[in-house]
Coordinates of C-alpha atoms in Angstrom, one line a residue:
X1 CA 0.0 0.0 0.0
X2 CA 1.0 3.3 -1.4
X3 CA 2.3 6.1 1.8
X4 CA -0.6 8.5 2.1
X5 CA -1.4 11.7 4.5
X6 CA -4.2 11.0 6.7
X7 CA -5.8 13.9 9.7
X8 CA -5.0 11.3 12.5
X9 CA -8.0 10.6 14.9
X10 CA -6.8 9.8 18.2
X11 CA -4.3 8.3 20.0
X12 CA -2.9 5.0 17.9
X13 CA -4.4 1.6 18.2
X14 CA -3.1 -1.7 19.9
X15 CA -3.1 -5.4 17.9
X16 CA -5.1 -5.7 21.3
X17 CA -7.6 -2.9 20.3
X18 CA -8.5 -4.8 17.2
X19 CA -9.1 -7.9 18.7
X20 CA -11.2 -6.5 20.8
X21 CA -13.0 -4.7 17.4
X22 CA -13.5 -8.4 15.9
X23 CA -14.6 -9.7 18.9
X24 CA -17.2 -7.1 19.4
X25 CA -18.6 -7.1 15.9
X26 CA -17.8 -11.1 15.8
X27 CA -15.9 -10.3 12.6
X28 CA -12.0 -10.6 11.1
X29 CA -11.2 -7.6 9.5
X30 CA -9.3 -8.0 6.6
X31 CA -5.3 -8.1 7.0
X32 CA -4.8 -5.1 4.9
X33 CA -7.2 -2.9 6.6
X34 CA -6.0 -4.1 10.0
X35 CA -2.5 -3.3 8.8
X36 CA -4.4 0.2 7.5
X37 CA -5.9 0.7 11.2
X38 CA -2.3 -0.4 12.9
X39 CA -0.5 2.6 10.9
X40 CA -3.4 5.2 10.3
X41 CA -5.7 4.6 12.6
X42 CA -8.4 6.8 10.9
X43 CA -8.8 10.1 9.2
X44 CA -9.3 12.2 6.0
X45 CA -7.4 11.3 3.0
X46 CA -5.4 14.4 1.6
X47 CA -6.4 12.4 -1.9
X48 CA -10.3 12.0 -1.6
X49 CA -11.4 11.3 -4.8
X50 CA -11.9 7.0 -6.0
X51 CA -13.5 5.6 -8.8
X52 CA -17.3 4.3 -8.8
X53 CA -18.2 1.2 -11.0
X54 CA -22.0 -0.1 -11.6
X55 CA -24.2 -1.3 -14.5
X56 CA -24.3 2.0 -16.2
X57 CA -22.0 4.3 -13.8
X58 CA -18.4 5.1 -14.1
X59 CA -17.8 7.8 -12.3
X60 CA -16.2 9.3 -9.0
X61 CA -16.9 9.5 -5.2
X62 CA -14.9 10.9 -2.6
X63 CA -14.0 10.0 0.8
X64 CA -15.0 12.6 3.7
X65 CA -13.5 10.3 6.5
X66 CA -12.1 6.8 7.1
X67 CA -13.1 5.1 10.5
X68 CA -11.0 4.0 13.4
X69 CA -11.4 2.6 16.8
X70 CA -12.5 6.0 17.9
X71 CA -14.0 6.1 21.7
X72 CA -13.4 9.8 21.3
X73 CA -15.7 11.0 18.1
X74 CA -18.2 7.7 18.0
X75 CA -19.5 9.7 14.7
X76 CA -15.9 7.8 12.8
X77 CA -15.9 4.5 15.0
X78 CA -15.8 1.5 13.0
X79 CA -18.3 -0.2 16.2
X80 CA -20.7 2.5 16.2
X81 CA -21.0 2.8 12.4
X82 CA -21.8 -0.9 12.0
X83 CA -24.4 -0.9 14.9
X84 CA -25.8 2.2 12.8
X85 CA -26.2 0.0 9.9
X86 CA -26.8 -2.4 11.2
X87 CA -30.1 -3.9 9.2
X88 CA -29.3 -1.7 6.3
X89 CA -26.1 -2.7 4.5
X90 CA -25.9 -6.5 3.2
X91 CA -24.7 -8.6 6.4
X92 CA -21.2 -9.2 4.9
X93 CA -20.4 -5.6 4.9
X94 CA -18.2 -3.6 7.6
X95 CA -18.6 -0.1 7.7
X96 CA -15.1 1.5 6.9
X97 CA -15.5 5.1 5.6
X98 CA -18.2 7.6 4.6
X99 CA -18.5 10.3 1.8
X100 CA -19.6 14.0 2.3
X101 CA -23.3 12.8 1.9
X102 CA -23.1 10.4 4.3
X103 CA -23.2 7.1 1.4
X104 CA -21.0 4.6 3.5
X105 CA -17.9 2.8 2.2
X106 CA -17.7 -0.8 3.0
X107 CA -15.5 -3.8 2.8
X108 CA -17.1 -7.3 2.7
X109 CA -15.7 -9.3 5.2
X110 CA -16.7 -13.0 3.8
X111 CA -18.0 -14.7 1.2
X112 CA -16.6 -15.0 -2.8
X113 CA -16.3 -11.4 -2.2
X114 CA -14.2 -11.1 0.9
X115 CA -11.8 -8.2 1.1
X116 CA -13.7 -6.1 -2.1
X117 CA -14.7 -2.6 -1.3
X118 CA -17.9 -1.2 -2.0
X119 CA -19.8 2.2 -1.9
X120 CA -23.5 1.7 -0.5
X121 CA -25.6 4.7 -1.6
X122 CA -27.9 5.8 1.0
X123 CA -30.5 7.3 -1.5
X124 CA -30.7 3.8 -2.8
X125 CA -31.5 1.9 0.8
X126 CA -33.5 -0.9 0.4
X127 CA -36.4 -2.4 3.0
X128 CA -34.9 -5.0 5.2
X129 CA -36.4 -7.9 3.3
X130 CA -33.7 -7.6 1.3
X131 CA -30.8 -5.9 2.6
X132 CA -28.1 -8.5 1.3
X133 CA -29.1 -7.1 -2.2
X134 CA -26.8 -5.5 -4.4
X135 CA -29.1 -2.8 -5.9
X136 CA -27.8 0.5 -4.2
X137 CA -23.8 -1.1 -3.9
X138 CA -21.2 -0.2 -6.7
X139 CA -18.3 -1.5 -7.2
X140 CA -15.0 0.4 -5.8
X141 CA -12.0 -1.7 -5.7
X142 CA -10.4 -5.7 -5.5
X143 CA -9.0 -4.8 -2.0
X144 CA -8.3 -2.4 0.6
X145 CA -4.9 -1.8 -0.3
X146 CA -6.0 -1.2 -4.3
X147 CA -8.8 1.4 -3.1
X148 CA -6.2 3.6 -1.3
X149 CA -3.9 3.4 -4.0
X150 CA -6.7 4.4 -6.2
X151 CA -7.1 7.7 -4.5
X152 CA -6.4 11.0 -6.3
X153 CA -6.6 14.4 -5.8
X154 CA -10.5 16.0 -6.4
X155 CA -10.7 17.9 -9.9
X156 CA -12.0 21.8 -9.4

């Protein structure tokens, strides 16, 4: 993974701090978002600005903030973000960022697509029935690691 600039959130996390994450949510993160969490812990991206994928969309969205372990803002912790969601997003999803309009970026945690990230549009949401649907998720990147390298600077 690329070096990037990220407003730090926080003091930095523990291995132990993680753990205690997964164990909560009853989750593994992914290895490359833990390793993300380990060095970052959290923030805004200088770079904001990732590609979007769908049936008919190619375009951009751009990252507001990436969550943390955060006990001091809950608004950018990765537990409170998944409890809010909880319901909403398809069940193999963990909450791991947001954009200025508060769409949610998400990496799925198991299944065929385990470690892919995804933008879930809010505008989009679906009734519970059938929240493990696909309809209001695009398509952002193969892995953690190849969505922060896809980050760029925001055209004016």
């Amino acid at each position: 993974m690329r070096e990037i600039q990220f407003a730090k959130l926080g003091p930095a996390l523990s291995e132990a701090d993680i753990i205690q994450a997964e164990g909560e949510l009853g989750i593994e993160f992914p290895q490359a978002y833990k390793d993300f969490l380990m060095k970052y812990y959290g923030g805004r991206p200088k770079l904001t600005s990732f590609p979007l994928f769908g049936d008919s969309l190619t375009s951009r969205g751009s990252i507001h903030w990436l969550y943390s372990i955060n006990k001091v803002n809950y608004n950018y912790d990765i537990i409170e973000n998944m409890h809010t969601f909880k319901g909403r997003i398809p069940t193999n999803f963990l909450t791991i960022g947001e954009d200025p309009g508060g769409n949610i970026i998400c990496i799925s945690f198991r299944g065929p697509d385990a470690g892919k990230v995804y933008y879930w549009d809010h505008e989009g949401e679906l009734d519970k029935s059938s929240m493990d649907s696909y309809e209001n998720v695009y398509f952002i990147a193969d892995s953690f690691e190849e969505f922060i390298n896809s980050l760029t600077a925001e055209e004016r």
